[in-house]
Amino acid sequence: MKAETCIGFLFCFATVCSQNTLEHIGEQLENSGSKNEISPFCMAGKCAGVPYERIQSLYRGLFFTKEEIKINLIKTKKYTQRRCQIYEGYKASLRKPKSWKQKRCGRSSLTDGDVCCPTSISAMCPEYLTNTNGTRRIIVHFPDMKPDPMYQFIPRGLCQSGGNCQSCRQEFALLNILVVDETFRSYPPLEFDSFYIHSYCSCKG
């Protein structure tokens, strides 16, 4: 199954933090930075010299607190299950199962595929990500914002062990994320870039 068919929901929220990530976000970003006058990193209330409040006003609805991210994760999981159910039902109408095992794994019934290929849905708040061109980019977050740190919501779905499918495949989604423009060619030095993010696990056999 193609990634874009079942994970369009990612774009709704990009506008991924496991529980461990959420608990250690401060540690992850606290010591990053530069001694230059204008640091490209997000620290001390600024990202690339731009105050957090200014960025937040320019990109409304893009940043969330830890509690808001947890709520979004619940919504994302429910939405993902529904989209996968719709897609599996459509696919079943076009393809006849070759065996009972394939039928059990959702190729002919409404299912999110979780019984066949379990997917763990979480979120991440990385300091860096590598874009589609192989370039490492600094991700915009507000790790030391007061009273509550805020982050971009980057959902992630990873394949887990178990399930009834003989061949599970990790799928990816193309996600646009706000990053720092380290060339400082414009103000504010921020832009969106594209990244492939783990999205869900699909059954292929």
PDB file of C-alpha atoms in Angstrom:
ATOM      1  CA  MET A   1       0.000   0.000   0.000  1.00  0.00           C
ATOM      2  CA  LYS A   2       1.257   3.426  -0.797  1.00  0.00           C
ATOM      3  CA  ALA A   3       2.024   5.709   2.107  1.00  0.00           C
ATOM      4  CA  GLU A   4      -0.131   8.554   0.871  1.00  0.00           C
ATOM      5  CA  THR A   5      -3.270   6.449   0.830  1.00  0.00           C
ATOM      6  CA  CYS A   6      -3.434   5.782   4.550  1.00  0.00           C
ATOM      7  CA  ILE A   7      -1.484   8.542   6.232  1.00  0.00           C
ATOM      8  CA  GLY A   8      -2.904  11.780   4.816  1.00  0.00           C
ATOM      9  CA  PHE A   9      -3.737  12.594   8.424  1.00  0.00           C
ATOM     10  CA  LEU A  10      -0.118  13.563   8.998  1.00  0.00           C
ATOM     11  CA  PHE A  11      -0.549  16.807   7.087  1.00  0.00           C
ATOM     12  CA  CYS A  12      -3.469  17.793   9.280  1.00  0.00           C
ATOM     13  CA  PHE A  13      -1.270  17.969  12.344  1.00  0.00           C
ATOM     14  CA  ALA A  14       2.079  19.048  10.932  1.00  0.00           C
ATOM     15  CA  THR A  15       0.872  22.471  10.693  1.00  0.00           C
ATOM     16  CA  VAL A  16       6.579  12.399  16.453  1.00  0.00           C
ATOM     17  CA  CYS A  17       7.019  12.458  21.061  1.00  0.00           C
ATOM     18  CA  SER A  18       6.990   9.021  22.653  1.00  0.00           C
ATOM     19  CA  GLN A  19       6.379   9.124  26.385  1.00  0.00           C
ATOM     20  CA  ASN A  20      10.118   8.871  26.967  1.00  0.00           C
ATOM     21  CA  THR A  21      10.773  11.633  24.442  1.00  0.00           C
ATOM     22  CA  LEU A  22       8.255  13.917  26.100  1.00  0.00           C
ATOM     23  CA  GLU A  23       9.928  13.404  29.451  1.00  0.00           C
ATOM     24  CA  HIS A  24      13.408  14.107  28.140  1.00  0.00           C
ATOM     25  CA  ILE A  25      12.809  16.874  25.601  1.00  0.00           C
ATOM     26  CA  GLY A  26      14.518  19.467  27.799  1.00  0.00           C
ATOM     27  CA  GLU A  27      17.611  17.295  28.148  1.00  0.00           C
ATOM     28  CA  GLN A  28      17.626  16.659  24.416  1.00  0.00           C
ATOM     29  CA  LEU A  29      17.780  20.320  23.427  1.00  0.00           C
ATOM     30  CA  GLU A  30      19.184  22.096  26.461  1.00  0.00           C
ATOM     31  CA  ASN A  31      22.867  21.795  25.632  1.00  0.00           C
ATOM     32  CA  SER A  32      22.648  22.437  21.878  1.00  0.00           C
ATOM     33  CA  GLY A  33      23.696  25.782  20.499  1.00  0.00           C
ATOM     34  CA  SER A  34      26.419  28.076  19.282  1.00  0.00           C
ATOM     35  CA  LYS A  35      28.531  30.784  20.844  1.00  0.00           C
ATOM     36  CA  ASN A  36      27.915  33.091  17.879  1.00  0.00           C
ATOM     37  CA  GLU A  37      25.944  36.279  18.440  1.00  0.00           C
ATOM     38  CA  ILE A  38      23.020  34.823  16.492  1.00  0.00           C
ATOM     39  CA  SER A  39      22.621  31.120  17.110  1.00  0.00           C
ATOM     40  CA  PRO A  40      20.632  29.059  14.612  1.00  0.00           C
ATOM     41  CA  PHE A  41      19.402  26.898  17.473  1.00  0.00           C
ATOM     42  CA  CYS A  42      16.277  27.361  19.559  1.00  0.00           C
ATOM     43  CA  MET A  43      17.376  28.408  23.007  1.00  0.00           C
ATOM     44  CA  ALA A  44      17.175  31.284  25.481  1.00  0.00           C
ATOM     45  CA  GLY A  45      13.787  32.341  24.136  1.00  0.00           C
ATOM     46  CA  LYS A  46      14.839  32.632  20.487  1.00  0.00           C
ATOM     47  CA  CYS A  47      15.255  30.557  17.322  1.00  0.00           C
ATOM     48  CA  ALA A  48      17.881  31.962  14.968  1.00  0.00           C
ATOM     49  CA  GLY A  49      17.566  35.280  16.776  1.00  0.00           C
ATOM     50  CA  VAL A  50      13.770  35.438  16.427  1.00  0.00           C
ATOM     51  CA  PRO A  51      11.752  35.503  19.695  1.00  0.00           C
ATOM     52  CA  TYR A  52       9.489  32.528  20.276  1.00  0.00           C
ATOM     53  CA  GLU A  53       6.455  34.805  20.568  1.00  0.00           C
ATOM     54  CA  ARG A  54       7.142  36.291  17.152  1.00  0.00           C
ATOM     55  CA  ILE A  55       7.418  32.847  15.542  1.00  0.00           C
ATOM     56  CA  GLN A  56       4.267  31.692  17.280  1.00  0.00           C
ATOM     57  CA  SER A  57       2.334  34.683  15.943  1.00  0.00           C
ATOM     58  CA  LEU A  58       3.570  34.005  12.403  1.00  0.00           C
ATOM     59  CA  TYR A  59       2.733  30.301  12.499  1.00  0.00           C
ATOM     60  CA  ARG A  60      -0.425  30.063  14.563  1.00  0.00           C
ATOM     61  CA  GLY A  61      -1.579  26.575  15.424  1.00  0.00           C
ATOM     62  CA  LEU A  62       1.778  24.975  14.616  1.00  0.00           C
ATOM     63  CA  PHE A  63       3.128  24.606  18.157  1.00  0.00           C
ATOM     64  CA  PHE A  64       1.734  22.600  21.065  1.00  0.00           C
ATOM     65  CA  THR A  65       2.439  21.949  24.734  1.00  0.00           C
ATOM     66  CA  LYS A  66       3.203  18.418  25.949  1.00  0.00           C
ATOM     67  CA  GLU A  67      -0.363  17.946  27.121  1.00  0.00           C
ATOM     68  CA  GLU A  68      -1.771  19.143  23.801  1.00  0.00           C
ATOM     69  CA  ILE A  69       0.528  16.725  21.973  1.00  0.00           C
ATOM     70  CA  LYS A  70      -0.801  13.830  24.038  1.00  0.00           C
ATOM     71  CA  ILE A  71      -4.359  14.808  23.088  1.00  0.00           C
ATOM     72  CA  ASN A  72      -3.385  15.068  19.415  1.00  0.00           C
ATOM     73  CA  LEU A  73      -1.853  11.590  19.595  1.00  0.00           C
ATOM     74  CA  ILE A  74      -5.179  10.131  20.701  1.00  0.00           C
ATOM     75  CA  LYS A  75      -6.983  11.913  17.862  1.00  0.00           C
ATOM     76  CA  THR A  76      -4.332  10.820  15.371  1.00  0.00           C
ATOM     77  CA  LYS A  77      -4.603   7.167  16.341  1.00  0.00           C
ATOM     78  CA  LYS A  78      -8.389   7.176  15.968  1.00  0.00           C
ATOM     79  CA  TYR A  79      -8.181   8.984  12.625  1.00  0.00           C
ATOM     80  CA  THR A  80      -5.501   6.602  11.358  1.00  0.00           C
ATOM     81  CA  GLN A  81      -7.567   3.560  12.251  1.00  0.00           C
ATOM     82  CA  ARG A  82     -10.580   4.957  10.419  1.00  0.00           C
ATOM     83  CA  ARG A  83      -8.616   5.863   7.295  1.00  0.00           C
ATOM     84  CA  CYS A  84      -7.006   2.427   7.205  1.00  0.00           C
ATOM     85  CA  GLN A  85     -10.383   0.759   7.594  1.00  0.00           C
ATOM     86  CA  ILE A  86     -11.713   2.696   4.614  1.00  0.00           C
ATOM     87  CA  TYR A  87      -8.666   1.879   2.506  1.00  0.00           C
ATOM     88  CA  GLU A  88      -8.622  -1.817   3.400  1.00  0.00           C
ATOM     89  CA  GLY A  89     -12.302  -2.066   2.484  1.00  0.00           C
ATOM     90  CA  TYR A  90     -11.662  -0.396  -0.866  1.00  0.00           C
ATOM     91  CA  LYS A  91      -8.651  -2.596  -1.562  1.00  0.00           C
ATOM     92  CA  ALA A  92     -10.655  -5.719  -0.720  1.00  0.00           C
ATOM     93  CA  SER A  93     -13.193  -4.818  -3.403  1.00  0.00           C
ATOM     94  CA  LEU A  94     -10.409  -4.832  -6.015  1.00  0.00           C
ATOM     95  CA  ARG A  95      -8.363  -7.826  -4.918  1.00  0.00           C
ATOM     96  CA  LYS A  96      -9.527 -11.333  -4.090  1.00  0.00           C
ATOM     97  CA  PRO A  97      -7.682 -12.905  -1.125  1.00  0.00           C
ATOM     98  CA  LYS A  98      -5.401 -15.763  -2.091  1.00  0.00           C
ATOM     99  CA  SER A  99      -5.712 -17.497   1.239  1.00  0.00           C
ATOM    100  CA  TRP A 100      -7.617 -17.502   4.508  1.00  0.00           C
ATOM    101  CA  LYS A 101      -4.608 -15.954   6.214  1.00  0.00           C
ATOM    102  CA  GLN A 102      -4.685 -12.951   3.884  1.00  0.00           C
ATOM    103  CA  LYS A 103      -8.405 -12.607   4.521  1.00  0.00           C
ATOM    104  CA  ARG A 104      -7.736 -12.644   8.256  1.00  0.00           C
ATOM    105  CA  CYS A 105      -5.169  -9.905   7.829  1.00  0.00           C
ATOM    106  CA  GLY A 106      -7.643  -7.373   6.534  1.00  0.00           C
ATOM    107  CA  ARG A 107      -7.432  -7.812   2.791  1.00  0.00           C
ATOM    108  CA  SER A 108     -11.161  -8.456   2.586  1.00  0.00           C
ATOM    109  CA  SER A 109     -12.590  -6.875   5.734  1.00  0.00           C
ATOM    110  CA  LEU A 110     -12.663  -3.513   7.432  1.00  0.00           C
ATOM    111  CA  THR A 111      -9.637  -3.350   9.683  1.00  0.00           C
ATOM    112  CA  ASP A 112      -6.884  -0.952  10.549  1.00  0.00           C
ATOM    113  CA  GLY A 113      -4.368  -3.755  10.016  1.00  0.00           C
ATOM    114  CA  ASP A 114      -3.252  -3.638  13.647  1.00  0.00           C
ATOM    115  CA  VAL A 115      -3.992  -7.332  14.209  1.00  0.00           C
ATOM    116  CA  CYS A 116      -1.769  -8.172  11.245  1.00  0.00           C
ATOM    117  CA  CYS A 117       1.034  -5.617  11.585  1.00  0.00           C
ATOM    118  CA  PRO A 118       0.894  -3.739  14.920  1.00  0.00           C
ATOM    119  CA  THR A 119       1.782  -0.058  14.691  1.00  0.00           C
ATOM    120  CA  SER A 120       2.947   2.013  17.628  1.00  0.00           C
ATOM    121  CA  ILE A 121       1.774   5.617  17.170  1.00  0.00           C
ATOM    122  CA  SER A 122       3.762   8.228  19.086  1.00  0.00           C
ATOM    123  CA  ALA A 123       5.273  11.624  18.439  1.00  0.00           C
ATOM    124  CA  MET A 124       8.800  12.942  18.313  1.00  0.00           C
ATOM    125  CA  CYS A 125      10.371  16.319  19.010  1.00  0.00           C
ATOM    126  CA  PRO A 126      13.860  16.036  17.505  1.00  0.00           C
ATOM    127  CA  GLU A 127      16.481  18.750  17.448  1.00  0.00           C
ATOM    128  CA  TYR A 128      17.504  17.696  13.927  1.00  0.00           C
ATOM    129  CA  LEU A 129      15.988  15.783  11.029  1.00  0.00           C
ATOM    130  CA  THR A 130      17.445  14.823   7.654  1.00  0.00           C
ATOM    131  CA  ASN A 131      15.358  16.141   4.772  1.00  0.00           C
ATOM    132  CA  THR A 132      14.500  14.399   1.506  1.00  0.00           C
ATOM    133  CA  ASN A 133      17.751  15.697  -0.022  1.00  0.00           C
ATOM    134  CA  GLY A 134      19.887  14.183   2.735  1.00  0.00           C
ATOM    135  CA  THR A 135      20.594  17.514   4.464  1.00  0.00           C
ATOM    136  CA  ARG A 136      20.349  17.798   8.232  1.00  0.00           C
ATOM    137  CA  ARG A 137      18.045  20.618   9.269  1.00  0.00           C
ATOM    138  CA  ILE A 138      17.400  22.283  12.629  1.00  0.00           C
ATOM    139  CA  ILE A 139      13.778  21.789  13.693  1.00  0.00           C
ATOM    140  CA  VAL A 140      11.955  24.743  15.267  1.00  0.00           C
ATOM    141  CA  HIS A 141      10.737  24.065  18.811  1.00  0.00           C
ATOM    142  CA  PHE A 142      10.411  26.217  21.939  1.00  0.00           C
ATOM    143  CA  PRO A 143      12.117  23.967  24.536  1.00  0.00           C
ATOM    144  CA  ASP A 144      12.577  26.657  27.184  1.00  0.00           C
ATOM    145  CA  MET A 145       9.422  28.692  26.611  1.00  0.00           C
ATOM    146  CA  LYS A 146       7.625  29.880  29.760  1.00  0.00           C
ATOM    147  CA  PRO A 147       5.387  28.774  31.362  1.00  0.00           C
ATOM    148  CA  ASP A 148       5.199  25.675  29.107  1.00  0.00           C
ATOM    149  CA  PRO A 149       7.604  24.512  26.397  1.00  0.00           C
ATOM    150  CA  MET A 150       6.006  24.118  22.973  1.00  0.00           C
ATOM    151  CA  TYR A 151       6.820  21.878  20.038  1.00  0.00           C
ATOM    152  CA  GLN A 152       5.726  21.067  16.523  1.00  0.00           C
ATOM    153  CA  PHE A 153       3.529  17.982  16.452  1.00  0.00           C
ATOM    154  CA  ILE A 154       5.358  15.336  14.408  1.00  0.00           C
ATOM    155  CA  PRO A 155       3.426  12.041  14.615  1.00  0.00           C
ATOM    156  CA  ARG A 156       5.245   8.799  13.975  1.00  0.00           C
ATOM    157  CA  GLY A 157       4.041   5.217  13.450  1.00  0.00           C
ATOM    158  CA  LEU A 158       6.519   2.367  13.889  1.00  0.00           C
ATOM    159  CA  CYS A 159       6.189  -1.337  13.147  1.00  0.00           C
ATOM    160  CA  GLN A 160       6.013  -3.520  16.243  1.00  0.00           C
ATOM    161  CA  SER A 161       6.683  -7.228  16.673  1.00  0.00           C
ATOM    162  CA  GLY A 162       3.838  -9.720  16.598  1.00  0.00           C
ATOM    163  CA  GLY A 163       0.752  -9.814  14.438  1.00  0.00           C
ATOM    164  CA  ASN A 164      -0.605 -12.374  11.979  1.00  0.00           C
ATOM    165  CA  CYS A 165       0.991 -11.129   8.781  1.00  0.00           C
ATOM    166  CA  GLN A 166       3.918 -12.962   7.203  1.00  0.00           C
ATOM    167  CA  SER A 167       5.404  -9.819   5.694  1.00  0.00           C
ATOM    168  CA  CYS A 168       5.029  -6.403   7.354  1.00  0.00           C
ATOM    169  CA  ARG A 169       6.467  -3.256   5.829  1.00  0.00           C
ATOM    170  CA  GLN A 170       7.261   0.099   7.388  1.00  0.00           C
ATOM    171  CA  GLU A 171       5.545   2.892   5.485  1.00  0.00           C
ATOM    172  CA  PHE A 172       6.580   6.547   5.352  1.00  0.00           C
ATOM    173  CA  ALA A 173       4.814   9.867   4.903  1.00  0.00           C
ATOM    174  CA  LEU A 174       6.113  13.057   3.342  1.00  0.00           C
ATOM    175  CA  LEU A 175       5.747  15.767   5.975  1.00  0.00           C
ATOM    176  CA  ASN A 176       6.468  19.504   5.807  1.00  0.00           C
ATOM    177  CA  ILE A 177       8.108  20.826   8.986  1.00  0.00           C
ATOM    178  CA  LEU A 178       9.262  24.312   9.998  1.00  0.00           C
ATOM    179  CA  VAL A 179      13.056  24.565  10.147  1.00  0.00           C
ATOM    180  CA  VAL A 180      15.748  27.205  10.564  1.00  0.00           C
ATOM    181  CA  ASP A 181      17.243  28.685   7.398  1.00  0.00           C
ATOM    182  CA  GLU A 182      20.886  28.621   8.424  1.00  0.00           C
ATOM    183  CA  THR A 183      21.864  30.801   5.451  1.00  0.00           C
ATOM    184  CA  PHE A 184      20.005  33.759   7.045  1.00  0.00           C
ATOM    185  CA  ARG A 185      19.095  34.991   3.559  1.00  0.00           C
ATOM    186  CA  SER A 186      15.732  36.339   4.681  1.00  0.00           C
ATOM    187  CA  TYR A 187      13.943  37.449   7.805  1.00  0.00           C
ATOM    188  CA  PRO A 188      12.747  35.653   9.712  1.00  0.00           C
ATOM    189  CA  PRO A 189      15.264  32.922   8.803  1.00  0.00           C
ATOM    190  CA  LEU A 190      12.638  30.172   8.868  1.00  0.00           C
ATOM    191  CA  GLU A 191      11.189  27.950   6.170  1.00  0.00           C
ATOM    192  CA  PHE A 192       9.322  24.707   5.627  1.00  0.00           C
ATOM    193  CA  ASP A 193      11.207  21.664   4.420  1.00  0.00           C
ATOM    194  CA  SER A 194      10.138  18.134   3.476  1.00  0.00           C
ATOM    195  CA  PHE A 195      10.954  14.999   5.449  1.00  0.00           C
ATOM    196  CA  TYR A 196      10.063  11.329   5.226  1.00  0.00           C
ATOM    197  CA  ILE A 197       8.585  10.268   8.560  1.00  0.00           C
ATOM    198  CA  HIS A 198       7.702   6.738   9.689  1.00  0.00           C
ATOM    199  CA  SER A 199       3.925   6.576   9.426  1.00  0.00           C
ATOM    200  CA  TYR A 200       2.458   3.082   9.902  1.00  0.00           C
ATOM    201  CA  CYS A 201       3.014  -0.622   9.379  1.00  0.00           C
ATOM    202  CA  SER A 202       1.269  -2.405   6.486  1.00  0.00           C
ATOM    203  CA  CYS A 203       0.693  -6.068   5.717  1.00  0.00           C
ATOM    204  CA  LYS A 204       2.134  -7.294   2.410  1.00  0.00           C
ATOM    205  CA  GLY A 205       1.662 -11.034   2.633  1.00  0.00           C
TER     206      GLY A 205
END
